[in-house]
Amino acid sequence: EPEVTQTPSHQVTQMGQEVILRCVPISNHLYFYWYRQILGQKVEFLVSFYNNEISEKSEIFDDQFSVERPDGSNFTLKIRSTKLEDSAMYFCASRETGLLGYFGPGTRLTVT
Amino acid sequence: GQQVMQIPQYQHVQEGEDFTTYCNSSTTLSNIQWYKQRPGGHPVFLIQLVKSGEVKKQKRLTFQFGEAKKNSSLHITATQTTDVGTYFCAGGLINAGNNRKLIWGLGTSLAVNP
């Protein structure tokens, strides 16, 4: 069964550093998402991406965040200058045309 | 803003007891999805409901979508220890620009005592 993959599984970084989280969505999917989940809290929408551009973003997705699809397979989330409160699980998801999204296993980001 | 409220936040049951979690949206949804997240895992899709008043069953799990498409419930009959995890509802919205997104509830964490 096709699946969304994410790397790394765990990233530890110092406050102020830049991080790039990587995702490989399911190959024929067209819509891509990033969500985050602070430990013990709800899953929060960050951004959606379609046709090589951001289609929607939440209030959380400020100028520190950016997304890119550098080639035909990868979808990345960059955080330019990490803050302590960016520590969370970051989930990538993709979907074909319907509303059903497939989640990746997540990257645990720890900012120290 | 658009919100999906989910209750209860936590639930402890004895194995064999029933369990229900409820979702209420502040706005009419195009669909609702349910996910289960095991401790340390990622949300795994369970089901999607689209039609007003829809009821779907998966073995011991019964999912309902309200007539007004603003609320939903997940009911588990005779819980087992394998049911442990956090159950999230996510309401699907289609905005004026035909962009689709999911609004997530806080989740209900279910603990089952053997």
XYZ file of N, CA and C in Angstrom:
678
model
N 0.848 -1.191 0.000
C 0.000 0.000 0.000
C 0.892 1.252 0.000
N 0.584 2.220 -0.867
C 1.428 3.439 -0.897
C 1.315 4.182 0.427
N 2.389 4.883 0.791
C 2.359 5.612 2.046
C 3.165 6.891 1.924
N 2.847 7.807 2.803
C 3.593 9.057 2.915
C 4.778 8.801 3.838
N 5.956 9.242 3.427
C 7.131 9.070 4.283
C 7.667 10.435 4.696
N 8.286 10.467 5.867
C 8.850 11.717 6.386
C 10.226 11.451 6.986
N 11.117 12.423 6.768
C 12.454 12.356 7.373
C 12.862 13.727 7.882
N 13.636 13.794 8.961
C 13.979 12.661 9.824
C 12.808 12.308 10.731
N 12.936 11.249 11.492
C 11.865 10.908 12.432
C 11.962 11.805 13.668
N 13.197 12.228 13.999
C 13.382 13.110 15.140
C 14.485 14.109 14.810
N 14.212 15.371 15.059
C 15.188 16.442 14.804
C 15.330 17.279 16.070
N 16.553 17.398 16.513
C 16.823 18.267 17.660
C 17.624 19.462 17.152
N 17.194 20.656 17.511
C 17.871 21.848 17.028
C 17.908 22.904 18.126
N 18.828 23.826 17.986
C 18.898 24.914 18.961
C 18.029 26.073 18.516
N 17.504 26.768 19.468
C 16.673 27.932 19.208
C 17.400 28.889 18.266
N 16.672 29.373 17.268
C 17.256 30.300 16.309
C 17.805 29.635 15.059
N 17.961 28.334 15.098
C 18.474 27.613 13.934
C 17.363 27.340 12.928
N 17.768 27.110 11.720
C 16.830 26.757 10.655
C 16.710 25.237 10.564
N 15.508 24.761 10.338
C 15.322 23.322 10.108
C 14.493 23.122 8.847
N 14.750 22.019 8.193
C 13.953 21.613 7.034
C 13.430 20.211 7.305
N 12.120 20.098 7.271
C 11.477 18.799 7.446
C 11.046 18.307 6.073
N 11.294 17.041 5.826
C 11.061 16.509 4.491
C 9.950 15.478 4.463
N 9.243 15.493 3.369
C 8.112 14.584 3.187
C 8.142 14.089 1.746
N 7.813 12.824 1.570
C 7.583 12.309 0.223
C 6.123 11.852 0.178
N 5.267 12.649 -0.455
C 3.849 12.282 -0.535
C 3.638 11.069 -1.442
N 2.433 10.552 -1.430
C 2.073 9.456 -2.321
C 2.117 9.967 -3.764
N 2.666 9.159 -4.672
C 3.138 9.673 -5.958
C 2.068 10.315 -6.831
N 0.849 9.841 -6.852
C -0.139 10.431 -7.755
C -1.012 11.471 -7.058
N -0.640 11.840 -5.841
C -1.431 12.817 -5.103
C -1.113 14.239 -5.556
N -2.112 15.106 -5.407
C -2.003 16.461 -5.931
C -1.989 17.539 -4.861
N -2.513 17.201 -3.687
C -2.644 18.179 -2.614
C -1.768 17.759 -1.450
N -1.086 18.720 -0.875
C -0.133 18.395 0.180
C -0.354 19.330 1.359
N -0.124 18.779 2.531
C -0.428 19.525 3.752
C 0.677 19.332 4.773
N 0.795 20.320 5.627
C 1.558 20.162 6.856
C 0.649 20.472 8.037
N 0.740 19.600 9.035
C 0.042 19.781 10.303
C 1.080 19.671 11.413
N 0.746 20.218 12.566
C 1.618 19.969 13.705
C 0.763 19.600 14.911
N 1.418 18.895 15.809
C 0.737 18.477 17.032
C 1.699 18.655 18.192
N 1.411 19.659 19.014
C 2.182 19.821 20.242
C 1.790 18.690 21.177
N 2.765 18.179 21.913
C 2.553 16.981 22.721
C 1.294 17.079 23.568
N 0.415 16.103 23.387
C -0.797 16.018 24.182
C -1.918 16.923 23.724
N -1.685 17.653 22.635
C -2.704 18.589 22.179
C -3.271 18.171 20.823
N -4.128 19.014 20.291
C -4.799 18.628 19.060
C -3.886 18.820 17.856
N -4.291 18.201 16.765
C -3.599 18.362 15.497
C -4.004 19.714 14.894
N -3.019 20.522 14.513
C -3.294 21.867 13.987
C -2.867 21.973 12.534
N -3.733 22.535 11.737
C -3.433 22.756 10.331
C -2.412 23.889 10.194
N -1.419 23.684 9.340
C -0.447 24.727 9.061
C -0.664 25.314 7.663
N -0.629 24.439 6.651
C -0.619 24.944 5.285
C -1.063 23.850 4.327
N -1.684 24.283 3.232
C -1.994 23.361 2.149
C -1.333 23.874 0.872
N -1.019 22.962 -0.017
C -0.201 23.288 -1.193
C -0.757 22.535 -2.378
N -0.991 23.261 -3.466
C -1.545 22.638 -4.668
C -1.039 23.381 -5.881
N -0.687 22.653 -6.903
C -0.265 23.260 -8.166
C 0.914 24.218 -7.939
N 1.834 23.760 -7.124
C 3.080 24.496 -6.862
C 2.893 25.826 -6.153
N 1.787 25.951 -5.433
C 1.660 27.156 -4.628
C 0.808 26.873 -3.397
N 0.960 27.743 -2.418
C 0.174 27.619 -1.203
C -1.272 27.969 -1.525
N -2.192 27.075 -1.152
C -3.603 27.357 -1.388
C -4.268 27.910 -0.135
N -3.769 27.533 1.023
C -4.300 28.073 2.266
C -3.269 27.909 3.375
N -3.291 28.850 4.307
C -2.398 28.719 5.460
C -3.105 29.240 6.701
N -2.688 28.724 7.841
C -3.308 29.122 9.091
C -2.526 30.295 9.706
N -3.071 30.800 10.824
C -2.410 31.908 11.530
C -1.041 31.485 12.066
N -0.884 30.182 12.303
C 0.391 29.684 12.826
C 1.484 29.837 11.768
N 1.129 29.706 10.539
C 2.089 29.685 9.430
C 2.497 31.116 9.107
N 3.425 31.644 9.924
C 3.854 33.034 9.712
C 5.107 33.069 8.840
N 5.766 34.208 8.815
C 6.906 34.388 7.909
C 8.093 33.493 8.236
N 8.076 32.866 9.410
C 9.167 31.954 9.757
C 9.060 30.632 8.997
N 7.872 30.353 8.471
C 7.620 29.089 7.812
C 7.609 29.274 6.291
N 8.053 28.255 5.599
C 7.887 28.229 4.148
C 7.798 26.777 3.698
N 7.166 26.568 2.570
C 7.064 25.223 2.006
C 7.551 25.261 0.578
N 7.989 24.089 0.148
C 8.541 23.993 -1.192
C 8.343 22.588 -1.718
N 8.169 22.510 -3.024
C 8.183 21.207 -3.670
C 9.327 21.272 -4.691
N 10.535 21.001 -4.227
C 11.723 21.252 -5.055
C 11.837 20.358 -6.280
N 11.203 19.190 -6.225
C 11.228 18.287 -7.375
C 9.895 17.571 -7.425
N 9.799 16.523 -8.222
C 8.509 15.870 -8.378
C 8.073 14.993 -7.237
N 8.962 14.821 -6.227
C 8.590 13.875 -5.185
C 8.623 14.459 -3.779
N 9.496 15.398 -3.507
C 9.630 15.899 -2.143
C 8.749 17.105 -1.868
N 8.365 17.228 -0.602
C 7.588 18.385 -0.139
C 8.207 18.762 1.204
N 8.718 19.980 1.287
C 9.479 20.346 2.488
C 8.827 21.486 3.249
N 9.056 21.470 4.546
C 8.645 22.561 5.429
C 9.911 23.120 6.056
N 10.128 24.410 5.868
C 11.300 25.061 6.461
C 10.842 25.997 7.560
N 11.529 25.920 8.679
C 11.323 26.889 9.751
C 12.622 27.662 9.863
N 12.547 28.965 9.605
C 13.776 29.755 9.440
C 14.530 29.965 10.734
N 13.872 30.332 11.757
C 14.525 30.635 13.035
C 13.666 30.034 14.136
N 14.004 28.816 14.521
C 13.131 28.060 15.407
C 13.023 28.688 16.786
N 11.833 28.534 17.363
C 11.560 28.992 18.718
C 11.226 27.763 19.565
N 11.317 27.931 20.871
C 11.015 26.812 21.765
C 9.615 26.259 21.498
N 8.682 27.177 21.235
C 7.290 26.760 21.044
C 7.038 26.062 19.712
N 8.075 25.968 18.873
C 7.943 25.188 17.636
C 8.128 23.698 17.888
N 8.521 23.331 19.094
C 8.681 21.907 19.426
C 7.337 21.207 19.312
N 7.276 20.202 18.476
C 6.010 19.510 18.200
C 6.293 18.352 17.259
N 5.256 17.550 17.042
C 5.289 16.580 15.946
C 4.748 17.274 14.707
N 5.436 17.136 13.614
C 4.994 17.729 12.362
C 4.606 16.603 11.412
N 3.358 16.659 10.989
C 2.840 15.626 10.096
C 2.636 16.208 8.706
N 3.086 15.450 7.732
C 2.805 15.754 6.345
C 1.630 14.874 5.921
N 0.782 15.383 5.059
C -0.321 14.583 4.535
C -0.495 14.901 3.058
N -1.028 13.944 2.335
C -1.304 14.195 0.918
C -2.628 13.551 0.551
N -3.232 14.044 -0.503
C -4.453 13.438 -0.989
C -4.506 13.567 -2.500
N -5.330 12.721 -3.079
C -5.476 12.734 -4.532
C -6.454 13.833 -4.924
N -7.726 13.563 -5.009
C -8.695 14.603 -5.332
C -9.803 14.709 -4.298
N -10.069 13.638 -3.594
C -11.121 13.668 -2.592
C -10.656 14.340 -1.321
N -11.416 14.173 -0.265
C -11.077 14.815 1.002
C -10.301 13.898 1.927
N -9.971 12.731 1.478
C -9.278 11.770 2.326
C -7.783 12.003 2.263
N -7.223 12.338 3.416
C -5.792 12.568 3.478
C -5.060 11.401 4.098
N -3.873 11.161 3.630
C -3.020 10.115 4.180
C -1.870 10.796 4.895
N -1.716 10.445 6.148
C -0.686 11.077 6.958
C 0.614 10.294 6.933
N 1.711 11.031 7.003
C 3.002 10.413 7.230
C 3.186 10.115 8.708
N 4.279 9.446 9.056
C 4.523 9.058 10.452
C 4.938 10.211 11.345
N 5.286 11.339 10.763
C 5.626 12.515 11.554
C 7.102 12.684 11.800
N 7.510 13.920 12.025
C 8.862 14.260 12.485
C 8.708 14.964 13.822
N 9.379 14.414 14.824
C 9.358 15.079 16.133
C 10.456 16.133 16.158
N 10.053 17.384 16.271
C 11.016 18.491 16.334
C 11.153 18.928 17.785
N 12.386 18.922 18.262
C 12.671 19.393 19.610
C 13.600 20.594 19.507
N 13.135 21.724 20.000
C 13.947 22.942 19.986
C 14.440 23.206 21.402
N 15.758 23.304 21.546
C 16.335 23.480 22.895
C 16.928 24.891 23.076
N -13.654 32.102 14.737
C -13.288 31.300 13.578
C -13.982 29.955 13.609
N -13.725 29.156 12.613
C -14.352 27.844 12.530
C -13.707 26.906 13.547
N -14.558 26.220 14.300
C -14.056 25.334 15.337
C -14.813 24.030 15.326
N -14.119 22.995 15.774
C -14.763 21.716 16.031
C -14.477 21.356 17.482
N -15.530 21.256 18.259
C -15.404 20.917 19.671
C -15.625 19.421 19.822
N -14.792 18.813 20.633
C -14.894 17.372 20.834
C -14.932 17.078 22.321
N -15.866 16.268 22.755
C -15.992 15.889 24.158
C -16.293 14.404 24.287
N -15.879 13.783 25.406
C -15.051 14.366 26.450
C -13.588 14.423 26.014
N -12.765 15.060 26.794
C -11.345 15.116 26.468
C -10.664 13.799 26.851
N -11.097 13.223 27.981
C -10.543 11.953 28.447
C -11.684 11.035 28.861
N -11.456 9.756 28.717
C -12.439 8.788 29.162
C -11.705 7.517 29.585
N -11.985 7.083 30.833
C -11.490 5.797 31.318
C -12.661 4.844 31.393
N -12.526 3.677 30.818
C -13.585 2.679 30.896
C -12.986 1.339 31.302
N -13.851 0.484 31.812
C -13.464 -0.911 32.052
C -13.653 -1.664 30.743
N -12.778 -2.594 30.502
C -12.918 -3.412 29.302
C -14.322 -4.015 29.278
N -14.942 -3.921 28.109
C -16.304 -4.433 27.981
C -17.372 -3.343 28.038
N -17.010 -2.195 28.601
C -17.967 -1.081 28.640
C -17.992 -0.377 27.285
N -19.068 0.367 27.063
C -19.186 1.136 25.830
C -18.518 2.505 26.003
N -18.240 3.131 24.865
C -17.568 4.443 24.852
C -18.132 5.273 23.707
N -18.352 6.564 23.969
C -18.810 7.462 22.914
C -18.063 8.788 22.997
N -17.668 9.302 21.857
C -17.090 10.641 21.760
C -17.915 11.453 20.769
N -18.045 12.744 21.072
C -18.932 13.607 20.305
C -18.156 14.789 19.718
N -18.533 15.147 18.504
C -17.951 16.313 17.853
C -19.046 17.291 17.464
N -18.796 18.567 17.722
C -19.740 19.610 17.323
C -18.997 20.717 16.612
N -19.542 21.091 15.453
C -18.899 22.128 14.653
C -19.684 23.427 14.758
N -18.958 24.525 14.673
C -19.611 25.833 14.695
C -20.189 26.174 13.324
N -19.858 25.382 12.326
C -20.334 25.653 10.974
C -20.707 24.340 10.284
N -21.514 24.426 9.261
C -21.918 23.241 8.516
C -20.715 22.660 7.775
N -20.569 21.371 7.889
C -19.412 20.696 7.307
C -19.789 20.038 5.984
N -18.811 19.882 5.126
C -19.047 19.118 3.898
C -18.905 17.615 4.177
N -18.099 17.289 5.151
C -17.943 15.893 5.543
C -17.268 15.868 6.905
N -17.212 14.710 7.508
C -16.450 14.566 8.749
C -15.649 13.281 8.676
N -14.443 13.366 9.165
C -13.566 12.212 9.181
C -13.213 11.888 10.627
N -12.955 10.629 10.861
C -12.513 10.176 12.171
C -11.162 9.485 12.033
N -10.301 9.798 12.978
C -8.963 9.236 12.997
C -8.691 8.654 14.384
N -7.806 7.659 14.399
C -7.352 7.113 15.671
C -5.839 7.270 15.737
N -5.375 7.741 16.867
C -3.942 7.903 17.059
C -3.524 7.108 18.288
N -2.712 6.086 18.039
C -2.186 5.327 19.175
C -1.098 6.158 19.843
N -0.846 5.939 21.125
C 0.210 6.689 21.806
C 1.523 6.612 21.043
N 2.097 7.759 20.729
C 3.359 7.809 19.999
C 3.225 7.641 18.506
N 2.006 7.441 18.019
C 1.821 7.214 16.591
C 1.264 8.425 15.867
N 0.853 8.228 14.641
C 0.275 9.305 13.869
C -1.194 9.007 13.610
N -1.965 10.057 13.287
C -3.394 9.826 13.046
C -3.609 8.860 11.894
N -4.430 7.856 12.136
C -4.754 6.874 11.111
C -6.227 7.008 10.781
N -6.502 7.143 9.507
C -7.876 7.345 9.063
C -8.751 6.143 9.411
N -9.935 6.430 9.959
C -10.905 5.377 10.244
C -12.034 5.374 9.222
N -12.655 6.553 9.041
C -13.846 6.604 8.201
C -14.160 8.035 7.813
N -14.924 8.196 6.755
C -15.423 9.497 6.341
C -16.934 9.412 6.170
N -17.644 10.395 6.696
C -19.093 10.502 6.530
C -19.374 11.753 5.721
N -20.277 11.628 4.767
C -20.534 12.737 3.854
C -22.004 13.179 3.869
N -22.888 12.218 3.995
C -24.324 12.525 3.859
C -24.951 12.900 5.189
N -25.896 13.801 5.125
C -26.677 14.184 6.292
C -27.356 12.957 6.893
N -27.189 12.754 8.218
C -27.826 11.634 8.898
C -27.160 10.290 8.667
N -26.011 10.290 8.025
C -25.353 9.028 7.678
C -24.894 8.266 8.921
N -25.035 6.956 8.866
C -24.538 6.071 9.920
C -23.715 4.980 9.258
N -22.510 4.779 9.766
C -21.659 3.709 9.237
C -21.126 2.877 10.388
N -20.941 1.610 10.132
C -20.426 0.711 11.171
C -19.167 0.007 10.677
N -18.227 -0.123 11.609
C -17.042 -0.920 11.378
C -16.897 -1.820 12.606
N -17.363 -3.048 12.480
C -17.292 -4.005 13.589
C -17.939 -3.391 14.831
N -17.181 -3.105 15.869
C -17.759 -2.569 17.107
C -17.871 -1.045 17.102
N -17.464 -0.391 16.029
C -17.486 1.065 15.958
C -18.680 1.522 15.122
N -19.430 2.491 15.649
C -20.558 3.080 14.929
C -20.335 4.578 14.823
N -20.392 5.087 13.608
C -20.162 6.499 13.332
C -21.465 7.114 12.829
N -21.749 8.317 13.347
C -22.962 9.014 12.906
C -22.621 10.439 12.500
N -23.318 10.927 11.497
C -23.208 12.321 11.059
C -24.589 12.942 11.211
N -24.657 14.071 11.890
C -25.947 14.672 12.199
C -26.701 15.165 10.974
N -27.990 15.353 11.161
C -28.850 15.802 10.058
C -28.417 17.164 9.528
N -27.975 18.027 10.425
C -27.551 19.378 10.026
C -26.084 19.410 9.581
N -25.417 18.276 9.609
C -24.004 18.175 9.229
C -23.144 19.112 10.073
N -23.500 19.197 11.360
C -22.708 20.005 12.281
C -22.192 19.172 13.445
N -22.696 17.967 13.585
C -22.204 17.140 14.685
C -22.047 15.699 14.244
N -21.248 15.000 15.021
C -20.953 13.613 14.713
C -20.596 12.883 15.990
N -20.725 11.584 15.959
C -20.332 10.781 17.122
C -19.678 9.492 16.674
N -18.833 8.993 17.565
C -18.216 7.682 17.396
C -18.547 6.875 18.640
N -19.145 5.734 18.456
C -19.522 4.876 19.572
C -18.799 3.540 19.427
N -18.153 3.113 20.505
C -17.501 1.804 20.516
C -18.259 0.916 21.492
N -18.702 -0.205 21.008
C -19.411 -1.179 21.847
C -18.415 -2.165 22.435
N -18.557 -2.439 23.719
C -17.733 -3.462 24.384
C -16.244 -3.232 24.123
N -15.718 -2.161 24.694
C -14.324 -1.778 24.428
C -13.351 -2.898 24.770
N -12.239 -2.884 24.040
C -11.131 -3.809 24.286
C -9.874 -2.989 24.509
N -8.861 -3.617 25.082
C -7.618 -2.872 25.351
C -6.978 -2.361 24.066
N -7.258 -3.006 22.956
C -6.712 -2.540 21.666
C -7.365 -1.247 21.191
N -8.444 -0.834 21.851
C -9.116 0.420 21.469
C -8.428 1.645 22.070
N -7.441 1.417 22.930
C -6.753 2.529 23.592
C -6.128 3.461 22.554
N -6.296 4.755 22.770
C -5.709 5.754 21.874
C -6.513 7.028 21.944
N -6.169 7.950 21.088
C -6.906 9.211 20.997
C -7.688 9.228 19.702
N -8.959 9.523 19.808
C -9.848 9.543 18.652
C -10.118 10.999 18.278
N -9.772 11.331 17.066
C -9.963 12.696 16.564
C -11.060 12.714 15.510
N -11.884 13.740 15.588
C -12.744 14.034 14.457
C -12.130 15.215 13.710
N -12.386 15.268 12.438
C -11.884 16.374 11.617
C -12.975 16.736 10.634
N -13.434 17.969 10.713
C -14.507 18.418 9.850
C -13.966 18.993 8.555
N -14.529 18.544 7.456
C -14.089 19.027 6.163
C -14.872 20.260 5.734
N -14.149 21.255 5.271
C -14.762 22.497 4.803
C -14.294 22.786 3.389
N -15.188 23.338 2.594
C -14.822 23.817 1.270
C -15.129 25.301 1.255
N -14.098 26.120 1.076
C -14.341 27.565 1.155
C -14.712 28.133 -0.214
N -14.892 29.426 -0.247
C -15.381 30.093 -1.448
C -14.432 29.882 -2.629
N -13.155 29.714 -2.335
C -12.186 29.499 -3.406
C -12.036 28.042 -3.787
N -12.980 27.201 -3.319
C -12.938 25.754 -3.571
C -11.705 25.097 -2.960
N -11.145 25.744 -1.941
C -10.052 25.122 -1.208
C -10.639 24.267 -0.093
N -10.016 23.142 0.109
C -10.523 22.204 1.100
C -9.562 22.125 2.273
N -10.148 22.079 3.465
C -9.292 21.872 4.618
C -10.064 21.119 5.685
N -9.306 20.599 6.628
C -9.889 19.887 7.752
C -9.697 20.719 9.006
N -10.737 20.837 9.783
C -10.661 21.461 11.098
C -10.698 20.336 12.117
N -9.648 20.262 12.919
C -9.523 19.138 13.838
C -10.115 19.444 15.204
N -10.757 18.438 15.779
C -11.142 18.502 17.184
C -9.924 18.256 18.057
N -10.094 18.472 19.374
C -8.989 18.267 20.315
C -8.686 16.799 20.534
N -9.630 15.955 20.235
C -9.438 14.531 20.451
C -10.003 14.071 21.775
N -10.367 12.823 21.838
C -10.768 12.173 23.078
C -9.798 11.035 23.322
N -9.120 11.096 24.481
C -8.182 10.029 24.828
C -8.912 8.944 25.593
N -8.858 7.760 25.086
C -9.546 6.623 25.686
C -8.546 5.702 26.364
N -8.786 5.439 27.639
C -8.009 4.442 28.386
C -8.949 3.306 28.748
N -8.489 2.085 28.564
C -9.311 0.912 28.846
C -8.607 0.066 29.902
N -9.270 -0.122 31.015
C -8.706 -0.961 32.087
C -9.104 -2.409 31.858
N -8.102 -3.302 31.846
C -8.432 -4.717 31.569
C -9.159 -5.367 32.748
